[in-house]
Coordinates of C-alpha atoms in Angstrom, one line a residue:
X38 CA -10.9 30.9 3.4
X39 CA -12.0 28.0 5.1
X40 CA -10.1 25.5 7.2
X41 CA -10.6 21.9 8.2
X42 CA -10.0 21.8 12.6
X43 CA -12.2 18.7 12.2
X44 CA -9.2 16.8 11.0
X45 CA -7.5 15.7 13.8
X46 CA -10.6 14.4 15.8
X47 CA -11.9 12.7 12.5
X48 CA -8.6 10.6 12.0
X49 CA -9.2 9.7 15.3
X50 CA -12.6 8.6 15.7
X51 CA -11.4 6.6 12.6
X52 CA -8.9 4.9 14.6
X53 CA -5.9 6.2 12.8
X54 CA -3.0 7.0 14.8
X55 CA -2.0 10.6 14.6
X56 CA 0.5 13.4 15.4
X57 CA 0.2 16.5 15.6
X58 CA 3.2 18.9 13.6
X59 CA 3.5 21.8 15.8
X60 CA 0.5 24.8 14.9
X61 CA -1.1 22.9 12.0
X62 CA -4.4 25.3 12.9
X63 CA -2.7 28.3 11.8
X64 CA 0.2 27.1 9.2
X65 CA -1.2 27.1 5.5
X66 CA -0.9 29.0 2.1
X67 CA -2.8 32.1 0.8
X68 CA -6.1 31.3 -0.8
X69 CA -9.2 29.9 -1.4
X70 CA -9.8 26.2 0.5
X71 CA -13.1 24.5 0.2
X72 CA -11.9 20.9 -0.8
X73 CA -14.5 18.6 -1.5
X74 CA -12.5 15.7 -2.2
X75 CA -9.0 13.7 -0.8
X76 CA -5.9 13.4 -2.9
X77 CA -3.4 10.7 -2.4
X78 CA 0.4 11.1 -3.4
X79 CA 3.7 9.5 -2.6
X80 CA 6.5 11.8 -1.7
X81 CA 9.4 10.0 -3.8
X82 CA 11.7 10.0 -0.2
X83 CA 12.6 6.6 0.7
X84 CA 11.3 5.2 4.2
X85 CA 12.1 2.1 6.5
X86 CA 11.1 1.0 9.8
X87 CA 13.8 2.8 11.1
X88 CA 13.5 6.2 9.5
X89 CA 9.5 6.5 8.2
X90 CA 9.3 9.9 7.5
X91 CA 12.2 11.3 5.6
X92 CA 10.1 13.7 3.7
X93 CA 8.3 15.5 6.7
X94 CA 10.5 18.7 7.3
X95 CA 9.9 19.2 3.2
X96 CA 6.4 18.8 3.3
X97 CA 6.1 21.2 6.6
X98 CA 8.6 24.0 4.6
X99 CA 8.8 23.2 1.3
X100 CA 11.2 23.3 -1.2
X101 CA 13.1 26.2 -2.9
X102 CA 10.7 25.8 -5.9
X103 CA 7.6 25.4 -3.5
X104 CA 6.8 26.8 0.1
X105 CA 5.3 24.7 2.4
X106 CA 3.3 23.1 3.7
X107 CA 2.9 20.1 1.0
X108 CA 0.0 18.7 2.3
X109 CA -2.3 18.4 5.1
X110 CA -0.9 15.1 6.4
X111 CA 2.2 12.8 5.7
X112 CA 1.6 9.1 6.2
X113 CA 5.0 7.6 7.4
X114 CA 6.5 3.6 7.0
X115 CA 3.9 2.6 9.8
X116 CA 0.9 3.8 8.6
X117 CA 1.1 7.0 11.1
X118 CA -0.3 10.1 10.1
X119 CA 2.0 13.8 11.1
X120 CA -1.0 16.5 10.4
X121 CA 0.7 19.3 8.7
X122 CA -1.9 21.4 8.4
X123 CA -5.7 22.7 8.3
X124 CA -5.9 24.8 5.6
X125 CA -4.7 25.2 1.9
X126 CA -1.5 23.4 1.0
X127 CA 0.8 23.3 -2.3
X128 CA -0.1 19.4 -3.2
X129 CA -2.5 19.4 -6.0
X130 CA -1.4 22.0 -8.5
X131 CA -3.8 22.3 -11.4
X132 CA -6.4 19.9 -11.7
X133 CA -7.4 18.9 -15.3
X134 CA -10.8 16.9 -13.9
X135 CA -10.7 13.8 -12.9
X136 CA -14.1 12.0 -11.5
X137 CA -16.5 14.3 -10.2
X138 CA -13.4 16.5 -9.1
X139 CA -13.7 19.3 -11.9
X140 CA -10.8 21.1 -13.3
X141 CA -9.5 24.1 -11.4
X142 CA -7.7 24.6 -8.9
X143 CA -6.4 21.4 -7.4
X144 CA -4.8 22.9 -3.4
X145 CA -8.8 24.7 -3.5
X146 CA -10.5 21.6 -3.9
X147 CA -8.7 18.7 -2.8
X148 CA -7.2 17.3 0.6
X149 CA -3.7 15.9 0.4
X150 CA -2.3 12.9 2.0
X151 CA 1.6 12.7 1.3
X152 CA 2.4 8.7 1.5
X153 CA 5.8 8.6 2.6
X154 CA 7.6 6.0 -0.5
X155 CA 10.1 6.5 -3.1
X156 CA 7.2 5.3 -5.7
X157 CA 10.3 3.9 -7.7
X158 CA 11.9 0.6 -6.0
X159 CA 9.4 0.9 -3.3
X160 CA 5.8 0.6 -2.6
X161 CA 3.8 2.0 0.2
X162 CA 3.8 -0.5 2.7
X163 CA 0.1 -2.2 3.9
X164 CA 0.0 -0.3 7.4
X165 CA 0.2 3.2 4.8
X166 CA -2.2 1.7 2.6
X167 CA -4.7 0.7 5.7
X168 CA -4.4 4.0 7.3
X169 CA -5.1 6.1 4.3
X170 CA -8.2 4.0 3.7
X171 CA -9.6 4.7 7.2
X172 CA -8.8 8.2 6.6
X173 CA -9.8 9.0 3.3
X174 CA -13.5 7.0 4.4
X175 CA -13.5 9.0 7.6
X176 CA -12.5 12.4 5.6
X177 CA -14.9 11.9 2.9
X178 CA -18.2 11.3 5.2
X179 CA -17.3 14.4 7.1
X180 CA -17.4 16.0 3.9
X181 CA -20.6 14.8 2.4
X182 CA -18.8 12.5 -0.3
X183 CA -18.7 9.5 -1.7
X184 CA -15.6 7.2 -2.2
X185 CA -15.3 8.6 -5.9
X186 CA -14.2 11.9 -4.6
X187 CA -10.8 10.2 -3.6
X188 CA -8.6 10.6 -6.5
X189 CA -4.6 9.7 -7.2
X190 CA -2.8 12.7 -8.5
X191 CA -1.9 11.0 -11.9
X192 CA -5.6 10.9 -12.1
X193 CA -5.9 14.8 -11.8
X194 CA -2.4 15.6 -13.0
X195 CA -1.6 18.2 -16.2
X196 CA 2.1 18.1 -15.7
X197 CA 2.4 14.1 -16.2
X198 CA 2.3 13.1 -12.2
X199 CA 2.6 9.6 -11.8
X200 CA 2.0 9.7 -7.8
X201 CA 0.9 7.6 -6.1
X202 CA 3.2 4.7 -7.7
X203 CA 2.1 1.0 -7.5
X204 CA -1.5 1.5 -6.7
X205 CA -4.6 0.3 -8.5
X206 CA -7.0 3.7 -7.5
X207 CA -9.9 1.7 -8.8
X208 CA -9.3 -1.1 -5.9
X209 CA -8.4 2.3 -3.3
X210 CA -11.9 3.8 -4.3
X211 CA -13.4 0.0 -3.9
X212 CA -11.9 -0.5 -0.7
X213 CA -12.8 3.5 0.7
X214 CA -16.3 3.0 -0.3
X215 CA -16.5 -0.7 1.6
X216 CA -14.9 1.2 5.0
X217 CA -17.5 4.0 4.5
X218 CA -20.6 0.9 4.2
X219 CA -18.8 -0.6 7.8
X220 CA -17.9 -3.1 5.6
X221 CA -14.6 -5.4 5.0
X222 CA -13.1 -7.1 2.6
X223 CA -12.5 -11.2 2.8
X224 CA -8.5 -11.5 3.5
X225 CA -6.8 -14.5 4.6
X226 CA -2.9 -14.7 5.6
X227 CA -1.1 -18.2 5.4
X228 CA 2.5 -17.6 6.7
X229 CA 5.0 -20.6 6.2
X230 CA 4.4 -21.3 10.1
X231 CA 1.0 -21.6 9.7
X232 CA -0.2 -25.1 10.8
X233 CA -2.1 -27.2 8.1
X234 CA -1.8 -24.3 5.7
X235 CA 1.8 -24.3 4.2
X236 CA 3.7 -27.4 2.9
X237 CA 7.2 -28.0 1.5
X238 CA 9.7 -30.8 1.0
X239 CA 12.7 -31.3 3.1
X240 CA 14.6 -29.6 0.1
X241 CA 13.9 -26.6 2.3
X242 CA 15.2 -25.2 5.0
X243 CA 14.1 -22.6 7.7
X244 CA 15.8 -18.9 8.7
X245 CA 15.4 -16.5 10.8
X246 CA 18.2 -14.6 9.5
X247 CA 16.5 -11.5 8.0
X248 CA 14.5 -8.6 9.8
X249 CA 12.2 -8.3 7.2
X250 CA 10.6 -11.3 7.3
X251 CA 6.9 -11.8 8.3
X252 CA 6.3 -14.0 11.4
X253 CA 8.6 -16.1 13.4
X254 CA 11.0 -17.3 10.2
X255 CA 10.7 -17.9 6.7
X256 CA 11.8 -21.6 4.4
X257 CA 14.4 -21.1 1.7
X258 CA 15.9 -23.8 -1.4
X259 CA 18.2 -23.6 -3.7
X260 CA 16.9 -23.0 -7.7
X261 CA 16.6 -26.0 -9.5
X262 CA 14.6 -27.3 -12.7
X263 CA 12.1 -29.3 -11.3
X264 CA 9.3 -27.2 -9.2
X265 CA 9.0 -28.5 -5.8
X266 CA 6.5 -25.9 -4.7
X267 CA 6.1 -25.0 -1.6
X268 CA 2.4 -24.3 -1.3
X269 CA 0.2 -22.3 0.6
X270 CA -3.5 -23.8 1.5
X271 CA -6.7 -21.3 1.5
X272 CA -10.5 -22.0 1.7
X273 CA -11.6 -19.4 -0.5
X274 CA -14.8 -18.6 0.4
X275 CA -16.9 -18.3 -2.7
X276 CA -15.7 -18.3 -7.0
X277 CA -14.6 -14.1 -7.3
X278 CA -11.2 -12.3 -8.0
X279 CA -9.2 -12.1 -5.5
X280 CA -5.5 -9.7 -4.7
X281 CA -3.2 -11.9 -4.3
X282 CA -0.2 -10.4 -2.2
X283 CA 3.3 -11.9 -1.6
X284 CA 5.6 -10.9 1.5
X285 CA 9.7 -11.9 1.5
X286 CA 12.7 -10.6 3.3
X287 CA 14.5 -9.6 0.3
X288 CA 18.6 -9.5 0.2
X289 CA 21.1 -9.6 -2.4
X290 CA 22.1 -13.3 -2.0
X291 CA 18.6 -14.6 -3.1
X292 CA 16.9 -15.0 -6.3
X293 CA 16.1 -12.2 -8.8
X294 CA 13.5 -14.6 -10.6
X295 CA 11.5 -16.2 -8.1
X296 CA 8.1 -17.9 -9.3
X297 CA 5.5 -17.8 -7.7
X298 CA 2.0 -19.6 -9.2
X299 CA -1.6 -18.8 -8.8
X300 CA -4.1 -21.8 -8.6
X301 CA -6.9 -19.8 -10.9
X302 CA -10.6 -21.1 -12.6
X303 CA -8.4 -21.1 -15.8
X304 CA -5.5 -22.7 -14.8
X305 CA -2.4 -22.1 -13.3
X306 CA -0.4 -18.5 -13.6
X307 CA 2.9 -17.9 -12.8
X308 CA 4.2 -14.8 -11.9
X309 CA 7.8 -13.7 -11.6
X310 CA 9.9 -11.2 -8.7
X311 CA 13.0 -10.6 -7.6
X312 CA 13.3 -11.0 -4.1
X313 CA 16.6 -9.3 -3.8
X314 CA 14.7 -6.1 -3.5
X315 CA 11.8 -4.6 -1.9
X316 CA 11.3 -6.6 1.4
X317 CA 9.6 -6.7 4.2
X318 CA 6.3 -5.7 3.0
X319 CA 3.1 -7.1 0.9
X320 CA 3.6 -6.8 -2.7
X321 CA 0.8 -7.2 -5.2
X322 CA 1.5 -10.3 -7.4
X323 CA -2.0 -9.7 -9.4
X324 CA -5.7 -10.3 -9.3
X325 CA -7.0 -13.5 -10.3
X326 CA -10.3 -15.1 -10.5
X327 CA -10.1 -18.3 -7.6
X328 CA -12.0 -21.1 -7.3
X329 CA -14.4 -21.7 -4.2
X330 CA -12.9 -24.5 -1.5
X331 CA -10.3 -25.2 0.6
X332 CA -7.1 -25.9 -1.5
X333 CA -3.5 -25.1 -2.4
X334 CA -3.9 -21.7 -4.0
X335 CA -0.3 -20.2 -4.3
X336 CA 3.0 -21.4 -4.5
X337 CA 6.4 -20.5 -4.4
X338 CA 8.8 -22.7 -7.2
X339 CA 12.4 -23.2 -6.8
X340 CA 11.7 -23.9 -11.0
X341 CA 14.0 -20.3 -11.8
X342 CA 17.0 -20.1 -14.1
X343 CA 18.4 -17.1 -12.2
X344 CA 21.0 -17.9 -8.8
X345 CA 20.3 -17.0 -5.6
X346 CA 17.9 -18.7 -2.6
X347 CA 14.6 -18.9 -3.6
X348 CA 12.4 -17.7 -0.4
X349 CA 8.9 -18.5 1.5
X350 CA 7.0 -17.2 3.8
X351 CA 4.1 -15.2 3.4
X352 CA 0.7 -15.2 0.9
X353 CA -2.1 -13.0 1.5
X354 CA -5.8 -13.2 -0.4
X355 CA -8.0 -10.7 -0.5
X356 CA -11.7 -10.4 -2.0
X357 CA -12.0 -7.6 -4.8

């Protein structure tokens, strides 16, 4: 059976942060290992800042149903990857084909990462997502592959997986193969603090009340029926689709239907949360197709008929 002892070193050339789960060398399951591709899962555990890795002891041991170890690494809340293992791991289960990974068995031909979300009310947050982009690129040059040998598990699933939750695996393969070229994407954060780049009325006021929020502080308004936008300013640098992402603290006192409008070739789109729930991270609001030029791309509306503070604070574009 062959074993991976490469992993370590190869997270870290990539510039992932790693550590190490007591004798990963030697802890692993009976059976053939020759992976020839990476398989990304979430773990359905909840994490936070303040406990990232909930699921760790069950991926190291198991579970009554399944022995350990899970996977070969867990990715925890900050993006940090706890190597499990260097050999065969229950992750992957059958594989019914999926890409150029052929049906068989799935813990013989696949590397797992475990991404360390509930996959429910919670997606993995952007430092997970980073990491296991770096990792997966780094993985998959060590083993001769190309970024179409990183799969999701609902991809190669024959028991109905839905893992990994909220995650567009054509944009992860996109975004794997760009890190393998040395290549990056265009992004571009506006935060509400950002000079020449975020405007709003008076009509709203400025917090630091919540943890979660991204920066310095964050503006707030009541809902009312008449927009007043707060807007956020990009010069986007050519006509393509872009990800646009949205970042808010989130708490039960503001508003469950916030909208937030995209500034697109076809006109304007407006897409609804609820930012009572799932804070303090970058949530996908959609791709769009965006104009070239410097000008107000995204806003926030107070325009909602639910209660509640509507919140701004941070927009995020990135080329696709």
């Amino acid at each position: 059976m062959a074993t991976i002892p490469w992993l370590v070193d190869v997270l870290r050339g990539a510039g992932v942060q790693v550590v190490v789960e007591g004798d990963w060398l030697n802890r692993m399951r009976p059976g053939d290992f020759n992976p020839i591709g990476v398989l990304w899962h979430h773990t359905a555990a909840t994490s936070s800042a303040t406990n990232p890795h909930p699921a760790l002891n069950v991926c190291i041991n198991g579970r009554s149903d399944l022995p350990g170890p899970l996977c070969q690494a867990l990715v925890d809340y900050h993006g940090v990857f706890h190597v499990i293992s260097a050999g065969r791991c229950n992750h992957a289960g059958v594989s019914g084909g999926s890409g150029p990974i052929p049906a068989g068995d799935g813990n013989t031909l696949m590397i797992g990462w475990e991404i360390d979300y509930n996959g429910v009310s919670q997606q993995m947050t952007a430092a997970q997502y980073n990491a296991s982009i770096a990792a997966t690129a780094a993985v998959l040059k060590r083993l001769g592959r190309d970024a179409s040998y990183a799969r999701g598990h609902r991809e190669t699933s024959t028991t109905g997986k839905i893992d990994p939750s909220f995650i567009d695996l054509d944009k992860m393969r996109s975004d794997v193969a760009a890190k393998m070229a040395g290549g990056t994407a265009w992004s571009s954060v506006v935060d509400n603090s950002t000079a020449g780049r975020f405007t709003a009325s008076s009509s709203w006021g400025t917090s630091t009340y919540s943890g979660q929020r991204y920066g310095a502080d964050y503006r707030f308004a009541d809902p009312v029926a008449a927009s007043d936008a707060a807007w956020y300013k990009f010069n986007v640098p050519a006509t393509a689709n872009y990800r646009v992402d949205a970042w808010w603290p989130a708490n039960a006192g503001y508003n469950a239907a916030t909208p937030y409008i995209v500034a697109t070739t076809t006109g304007n789109r407006t897409i609804i949360v609820d930012q009572r729930a799932t804070g303090g991270q970058w949530r996908t609001l959609g791709t769009f197709t965006l104009p070239a030029g410097d000008a107000n791309r995204v806003a926030v509306s107070r325009w909602s008929s639910a209660s509640g503070l509507v919140i701004a604070d941070a927009v995020r574009l990135t080329r696709v």
